[in-house]
Short mmCIF file of C-alpha atoms in Angstrom, two decimals:
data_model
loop_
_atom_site.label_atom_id
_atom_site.label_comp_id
_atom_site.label_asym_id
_atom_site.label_seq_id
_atom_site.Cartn_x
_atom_site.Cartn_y
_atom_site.Cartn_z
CA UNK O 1442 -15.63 -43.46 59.14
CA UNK O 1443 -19.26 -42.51 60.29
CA UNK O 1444 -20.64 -43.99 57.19
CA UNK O 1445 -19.43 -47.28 57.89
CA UNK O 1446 -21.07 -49.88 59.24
CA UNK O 1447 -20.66 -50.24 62.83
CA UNK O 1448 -23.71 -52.94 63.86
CA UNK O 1449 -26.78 -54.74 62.05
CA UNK O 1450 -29.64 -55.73 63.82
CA UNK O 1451 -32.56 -58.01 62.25
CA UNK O 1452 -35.85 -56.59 62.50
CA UNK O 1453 -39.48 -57.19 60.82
CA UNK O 1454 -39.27 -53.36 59.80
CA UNK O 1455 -41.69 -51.48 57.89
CA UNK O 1456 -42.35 -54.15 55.49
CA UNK O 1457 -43.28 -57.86 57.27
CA UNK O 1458 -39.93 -60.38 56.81
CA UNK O 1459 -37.25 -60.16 59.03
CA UNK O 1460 -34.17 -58.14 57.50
CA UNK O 1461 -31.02 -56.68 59.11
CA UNK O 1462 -31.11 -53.19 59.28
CA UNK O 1463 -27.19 -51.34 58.74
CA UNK O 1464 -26.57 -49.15 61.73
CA UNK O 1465 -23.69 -47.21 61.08
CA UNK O 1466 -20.90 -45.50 63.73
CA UNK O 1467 -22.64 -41.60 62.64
CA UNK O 1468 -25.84 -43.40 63.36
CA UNK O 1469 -24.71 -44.82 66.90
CA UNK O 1470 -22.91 -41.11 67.66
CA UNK O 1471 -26.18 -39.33 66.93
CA UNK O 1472 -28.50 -41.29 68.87
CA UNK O 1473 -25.73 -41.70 71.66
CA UNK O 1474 -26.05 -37.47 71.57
CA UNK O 1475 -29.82 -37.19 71.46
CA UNK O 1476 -29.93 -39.42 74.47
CA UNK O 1477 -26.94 -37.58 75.98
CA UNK O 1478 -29.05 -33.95 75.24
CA UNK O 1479 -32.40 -35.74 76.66
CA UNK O 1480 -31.29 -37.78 79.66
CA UNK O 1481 -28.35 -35.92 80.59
CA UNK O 1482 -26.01 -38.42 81.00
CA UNK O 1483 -22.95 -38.02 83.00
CA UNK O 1484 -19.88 -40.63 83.83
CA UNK O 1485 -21.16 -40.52 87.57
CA UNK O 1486 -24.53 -42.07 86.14
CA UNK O 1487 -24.88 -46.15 86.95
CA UNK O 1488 -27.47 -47.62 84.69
CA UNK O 1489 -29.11 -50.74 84.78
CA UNK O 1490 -29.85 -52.59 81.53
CA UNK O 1491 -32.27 -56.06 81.26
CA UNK O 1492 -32.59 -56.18 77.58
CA UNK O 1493 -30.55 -58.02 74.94
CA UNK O 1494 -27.75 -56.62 73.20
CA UNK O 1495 -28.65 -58.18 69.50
CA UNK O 1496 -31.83 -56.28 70.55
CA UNK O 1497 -31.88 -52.17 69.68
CA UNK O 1498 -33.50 -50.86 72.65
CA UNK O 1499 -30.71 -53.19 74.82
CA UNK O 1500 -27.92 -51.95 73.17
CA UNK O 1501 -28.84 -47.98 71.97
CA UNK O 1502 -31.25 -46.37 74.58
CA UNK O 1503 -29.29 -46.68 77.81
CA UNK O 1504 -26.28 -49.13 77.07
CA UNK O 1505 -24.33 -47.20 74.21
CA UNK O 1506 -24.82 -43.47 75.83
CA UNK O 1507 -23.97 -44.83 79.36
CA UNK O 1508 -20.81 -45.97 78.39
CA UNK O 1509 -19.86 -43.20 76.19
CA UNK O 1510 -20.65 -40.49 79.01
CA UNK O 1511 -18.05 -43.05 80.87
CA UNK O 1512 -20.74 -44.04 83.34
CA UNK O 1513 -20.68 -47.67 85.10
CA UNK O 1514 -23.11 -50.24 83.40
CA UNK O 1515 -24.86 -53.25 85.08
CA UNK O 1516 -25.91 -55.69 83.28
CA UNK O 1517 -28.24 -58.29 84.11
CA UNK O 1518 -29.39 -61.35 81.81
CA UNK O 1519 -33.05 -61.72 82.59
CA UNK O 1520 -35.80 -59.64 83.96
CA UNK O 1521 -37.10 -60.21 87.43
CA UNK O 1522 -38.83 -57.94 89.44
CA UNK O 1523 -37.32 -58.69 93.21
CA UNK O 1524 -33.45 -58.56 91.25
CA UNK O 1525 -34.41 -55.62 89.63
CA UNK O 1526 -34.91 -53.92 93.39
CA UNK O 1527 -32.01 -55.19 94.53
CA UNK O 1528 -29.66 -54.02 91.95
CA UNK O 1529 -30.90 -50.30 92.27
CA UNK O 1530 -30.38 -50.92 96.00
CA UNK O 1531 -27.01 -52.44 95.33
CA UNK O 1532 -25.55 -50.30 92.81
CA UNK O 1533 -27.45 -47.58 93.49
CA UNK O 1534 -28.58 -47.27 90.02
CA UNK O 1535 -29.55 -44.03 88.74
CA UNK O 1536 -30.51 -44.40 85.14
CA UNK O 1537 -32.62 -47.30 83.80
CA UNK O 1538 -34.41 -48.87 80.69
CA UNK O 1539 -37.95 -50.82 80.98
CA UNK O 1540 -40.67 -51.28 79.20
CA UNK O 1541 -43.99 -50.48 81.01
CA UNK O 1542 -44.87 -54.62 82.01
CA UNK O 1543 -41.58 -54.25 83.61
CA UNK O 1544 -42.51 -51.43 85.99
CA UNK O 1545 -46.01 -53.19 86.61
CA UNK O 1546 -44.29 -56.35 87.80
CA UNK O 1547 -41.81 -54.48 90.00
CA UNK O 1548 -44.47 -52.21 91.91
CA UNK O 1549 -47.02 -55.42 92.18
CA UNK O 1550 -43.72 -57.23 94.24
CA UNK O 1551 -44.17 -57.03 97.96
CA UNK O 1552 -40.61 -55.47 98.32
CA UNK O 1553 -41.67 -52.69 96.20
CA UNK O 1554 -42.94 -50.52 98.92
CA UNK O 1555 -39.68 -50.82 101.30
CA UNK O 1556 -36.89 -50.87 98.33
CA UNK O 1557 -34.82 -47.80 98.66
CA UNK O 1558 -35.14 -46.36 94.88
CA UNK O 1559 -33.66 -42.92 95.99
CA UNK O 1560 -30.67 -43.20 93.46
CA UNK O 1561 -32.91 -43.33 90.28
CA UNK O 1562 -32.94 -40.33 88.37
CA UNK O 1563 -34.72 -41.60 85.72
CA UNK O 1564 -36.60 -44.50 83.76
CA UNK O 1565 -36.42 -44.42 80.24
CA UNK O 1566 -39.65 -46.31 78.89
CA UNK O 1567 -40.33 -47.70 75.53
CA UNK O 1568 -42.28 -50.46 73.45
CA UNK O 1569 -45.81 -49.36 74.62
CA UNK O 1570 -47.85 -46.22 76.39
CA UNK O 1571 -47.09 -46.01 80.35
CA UNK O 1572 -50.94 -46.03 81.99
CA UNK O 1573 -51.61 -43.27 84.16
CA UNK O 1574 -51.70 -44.71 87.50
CA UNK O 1575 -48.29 -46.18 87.04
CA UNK O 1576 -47.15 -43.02 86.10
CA UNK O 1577 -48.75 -41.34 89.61
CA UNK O 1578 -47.38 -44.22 91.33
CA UNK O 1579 -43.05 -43.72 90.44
CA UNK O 1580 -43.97 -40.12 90.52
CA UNK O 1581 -44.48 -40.80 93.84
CA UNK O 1582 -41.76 -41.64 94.72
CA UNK O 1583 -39.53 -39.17 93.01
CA UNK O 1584 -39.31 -40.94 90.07
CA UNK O 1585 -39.66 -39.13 86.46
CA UNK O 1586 -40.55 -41.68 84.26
CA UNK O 1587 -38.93 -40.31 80.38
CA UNK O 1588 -41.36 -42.20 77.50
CA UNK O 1589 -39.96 -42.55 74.36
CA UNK O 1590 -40.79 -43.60 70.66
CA UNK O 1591 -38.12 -45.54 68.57
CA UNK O 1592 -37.31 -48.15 66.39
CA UNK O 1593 -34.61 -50.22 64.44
CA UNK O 1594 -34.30 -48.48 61.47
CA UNK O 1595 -33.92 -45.04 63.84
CA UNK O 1596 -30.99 -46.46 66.14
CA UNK O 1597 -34.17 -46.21 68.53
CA UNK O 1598 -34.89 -42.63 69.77
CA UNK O 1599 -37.58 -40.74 67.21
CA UNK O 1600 -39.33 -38.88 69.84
CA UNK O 1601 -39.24 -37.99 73.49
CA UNK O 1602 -41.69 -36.84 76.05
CA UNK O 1603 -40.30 -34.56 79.40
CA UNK O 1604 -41.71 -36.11 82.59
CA UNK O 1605 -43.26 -32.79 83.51
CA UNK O 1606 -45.94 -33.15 80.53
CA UNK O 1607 -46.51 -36.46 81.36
CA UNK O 1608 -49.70 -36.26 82.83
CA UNK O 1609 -50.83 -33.33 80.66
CA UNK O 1610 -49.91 -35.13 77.20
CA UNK O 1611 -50.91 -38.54 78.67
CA UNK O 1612 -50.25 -40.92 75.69
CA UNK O 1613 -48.02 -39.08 73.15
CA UNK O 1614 -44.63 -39.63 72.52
CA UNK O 1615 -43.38 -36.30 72.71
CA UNK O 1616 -41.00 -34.46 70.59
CA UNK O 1617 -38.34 -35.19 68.42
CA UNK O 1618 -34.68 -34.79 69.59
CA UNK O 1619 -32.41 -32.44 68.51
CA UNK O 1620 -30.81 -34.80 65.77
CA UNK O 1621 -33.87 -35.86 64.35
CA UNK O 1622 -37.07 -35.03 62.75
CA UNK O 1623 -40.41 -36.33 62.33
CA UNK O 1624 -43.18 -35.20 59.90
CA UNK O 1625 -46.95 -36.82 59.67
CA UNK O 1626 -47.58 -37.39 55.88
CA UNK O 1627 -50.62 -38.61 53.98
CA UNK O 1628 -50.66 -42.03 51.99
CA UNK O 1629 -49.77 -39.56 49.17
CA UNK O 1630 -46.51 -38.97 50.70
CA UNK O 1631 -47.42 -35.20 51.22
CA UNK O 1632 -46.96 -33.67 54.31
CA UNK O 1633 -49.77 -33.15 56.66
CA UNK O 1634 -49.63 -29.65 58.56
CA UNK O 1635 -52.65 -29.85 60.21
CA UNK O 1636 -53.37 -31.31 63.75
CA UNK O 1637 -55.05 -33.90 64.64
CA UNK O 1638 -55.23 -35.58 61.56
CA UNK O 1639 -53.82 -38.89 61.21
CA UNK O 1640 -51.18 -40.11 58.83
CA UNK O 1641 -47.87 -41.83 58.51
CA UNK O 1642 -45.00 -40.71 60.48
CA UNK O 1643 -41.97 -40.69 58.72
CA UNK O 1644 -38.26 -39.82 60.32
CA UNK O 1645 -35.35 -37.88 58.60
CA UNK O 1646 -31.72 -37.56 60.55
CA UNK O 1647 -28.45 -38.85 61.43
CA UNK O 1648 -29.37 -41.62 63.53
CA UNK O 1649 -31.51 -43.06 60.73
CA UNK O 1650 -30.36 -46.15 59.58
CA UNK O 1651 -28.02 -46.53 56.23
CA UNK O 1652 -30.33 -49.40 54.82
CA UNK O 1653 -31.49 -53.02 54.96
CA UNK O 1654 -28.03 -55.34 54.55
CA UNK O 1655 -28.55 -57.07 50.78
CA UNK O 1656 -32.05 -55.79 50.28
CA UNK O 1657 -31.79 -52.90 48.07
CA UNK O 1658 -35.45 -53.18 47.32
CA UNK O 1659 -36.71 -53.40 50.93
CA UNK O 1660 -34.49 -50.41 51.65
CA UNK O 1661 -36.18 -48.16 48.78
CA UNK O 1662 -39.40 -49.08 49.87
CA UNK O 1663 -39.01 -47.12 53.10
CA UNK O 1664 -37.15 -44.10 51.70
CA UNK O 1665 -38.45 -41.68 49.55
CA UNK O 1666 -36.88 -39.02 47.55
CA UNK O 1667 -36.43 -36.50 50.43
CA UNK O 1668 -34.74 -39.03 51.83
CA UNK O 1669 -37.70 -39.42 54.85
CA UNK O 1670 -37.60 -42.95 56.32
CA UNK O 1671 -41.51 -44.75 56.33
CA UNK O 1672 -41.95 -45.93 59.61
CA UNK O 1673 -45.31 -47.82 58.65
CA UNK O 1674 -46.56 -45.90 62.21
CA UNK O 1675 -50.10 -44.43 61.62
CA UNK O 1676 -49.96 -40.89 64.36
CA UNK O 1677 -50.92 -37.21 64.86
CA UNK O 1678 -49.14 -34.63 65.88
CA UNK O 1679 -51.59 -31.86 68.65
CA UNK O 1680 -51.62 -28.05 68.37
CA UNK O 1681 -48.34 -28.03 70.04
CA UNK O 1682 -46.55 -30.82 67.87
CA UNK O 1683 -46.72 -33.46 70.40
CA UNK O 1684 -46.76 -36.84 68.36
CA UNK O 1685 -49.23 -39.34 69.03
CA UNK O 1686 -49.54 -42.56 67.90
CA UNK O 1687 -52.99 -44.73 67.03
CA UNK O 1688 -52.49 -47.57 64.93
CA UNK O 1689 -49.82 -49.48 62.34
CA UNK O 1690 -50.37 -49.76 58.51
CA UNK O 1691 -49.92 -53.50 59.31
CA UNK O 1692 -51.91 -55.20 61.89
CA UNK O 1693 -49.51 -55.67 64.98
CA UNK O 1694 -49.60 -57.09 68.48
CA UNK O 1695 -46.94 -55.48 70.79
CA UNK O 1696 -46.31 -58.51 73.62
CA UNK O 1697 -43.40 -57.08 76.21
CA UNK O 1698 -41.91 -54.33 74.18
CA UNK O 1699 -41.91 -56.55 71.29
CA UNK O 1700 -43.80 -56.22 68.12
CA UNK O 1701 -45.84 -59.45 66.96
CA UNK O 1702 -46.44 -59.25 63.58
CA UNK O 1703 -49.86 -62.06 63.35
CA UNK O 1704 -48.44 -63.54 59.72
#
């Protein structure tokens, strides 16, 4: 049944308390296809995952589509930068899932410079912008770096941005993926068509969550009638409809990938 309820992970959301937010099987299927359609996972792929599993960006963006392609998974409890070298090395990893601290840490290690990283393919990133000259730096080496926008509530992915415009549309998110769309809406709730100007980003598709579990009225706060989930995001979409993003309705501190909410 793709409507039922397949995982539910606690979040702050949209709206400040913590709340569990119902992922369903359709929502795990979609997102496991727009990361299939985006990364091009295959079951030769060997991906390396750090984060939590009770965590959405452990479990959705690499660890669910990996194993559904029938690809090999590693899984390591903790970060650290010299393990993280090693395992690529070791299991000559080809697909993995950091946020951009993570990629810092590794390329500051002395053993960054001699690790043999010739089997990635890709790096999905997540949980803040990369900076430039990290970006140079794994391009370097033949590594596209894939930046994504996600959340909770959107069984992560909400937007994607293709390595090659990296550099080009330094600090947007991208596009949305084939399952999904975005649209930037004033505080009105009416859509903004016009680029450049800033407003709420809001996400409609089949990875979007089914609701909060037991909150009825948190969950109606964050859907309208269209049925577009309010991410609470502040963004901008460019000439082309690249999505950027510049601020939160709520003040937030993101710390590691995670968002710190200072209430």
């Amino acid at each position: 049944d793709p409507d039922a309820v397949a995982t539910i992970i606690y979040t702050s959301g949209t709206t400040g308390n913590p709340k569990g937010a119902m992922l369903t099987h359709g929502n795990l299927w979609a997102n496991n296809m727009n990361t299939h359609l985006v990364f091009d996972c295959v079951s030769t792929d060997v991906a390396l995952n750090n984060a939590p599993l009770f965590h959405v960006g452990g479990l959705c963006v690499i660890t669910l589509p990996i194993l559904a392609a029938g690809g090999h998974l590693v899984l390591h409890k903790a970060f650290d930068p010299l393990e993280q070298l090693r395992a690529i090395e070791r299991y000559r990893v080809s697909v993995g899932f950091a946020v951009p601290a993570m990629l810092l840490f590794m390329s500051q290690h002395e053993a960054f410079a001699a690790a043999d990283l010739s089997s990635l393919r890709l790096i999905a990133v997540g949980g803040a912008p990369m900076p430039e000259p990290l970006l140079k730096l794994y391009a370097g080496r033949g590594i596209p770096v894939h930046q994504g926008y996600g959340m909770t509530e959107t069984s992560t992915m909400i937007a994607f941005l293709d390595p090659a415009r990296s550099l080009d549309k330094l600090g947007s998110c991208g596009n949305a993926p084939i399952l999904t769309e975005f649209s930037i809406k004033d505080y009105a709730g009416a859509p903004i068509d016009a680029a450049h100007v800033k407003g709420e980003v809001c996400v409609r598709g089949a990875n979007v969550m089914k609701g909060y579990w037991n909150r009825s009225d948190a969950t109606a706060a964050v859907f309208d009638a269209e049925g577009w989930f309010h991410t609470g995001d502040v963004g901008y979409v460019d000439e082309e409809g690249y999505l950027f993003l510049c601020d939160r309705l709520k003040d937030m501190v993101i710390s590691g990938g995670e968002n710190v909410y200072p209430a």
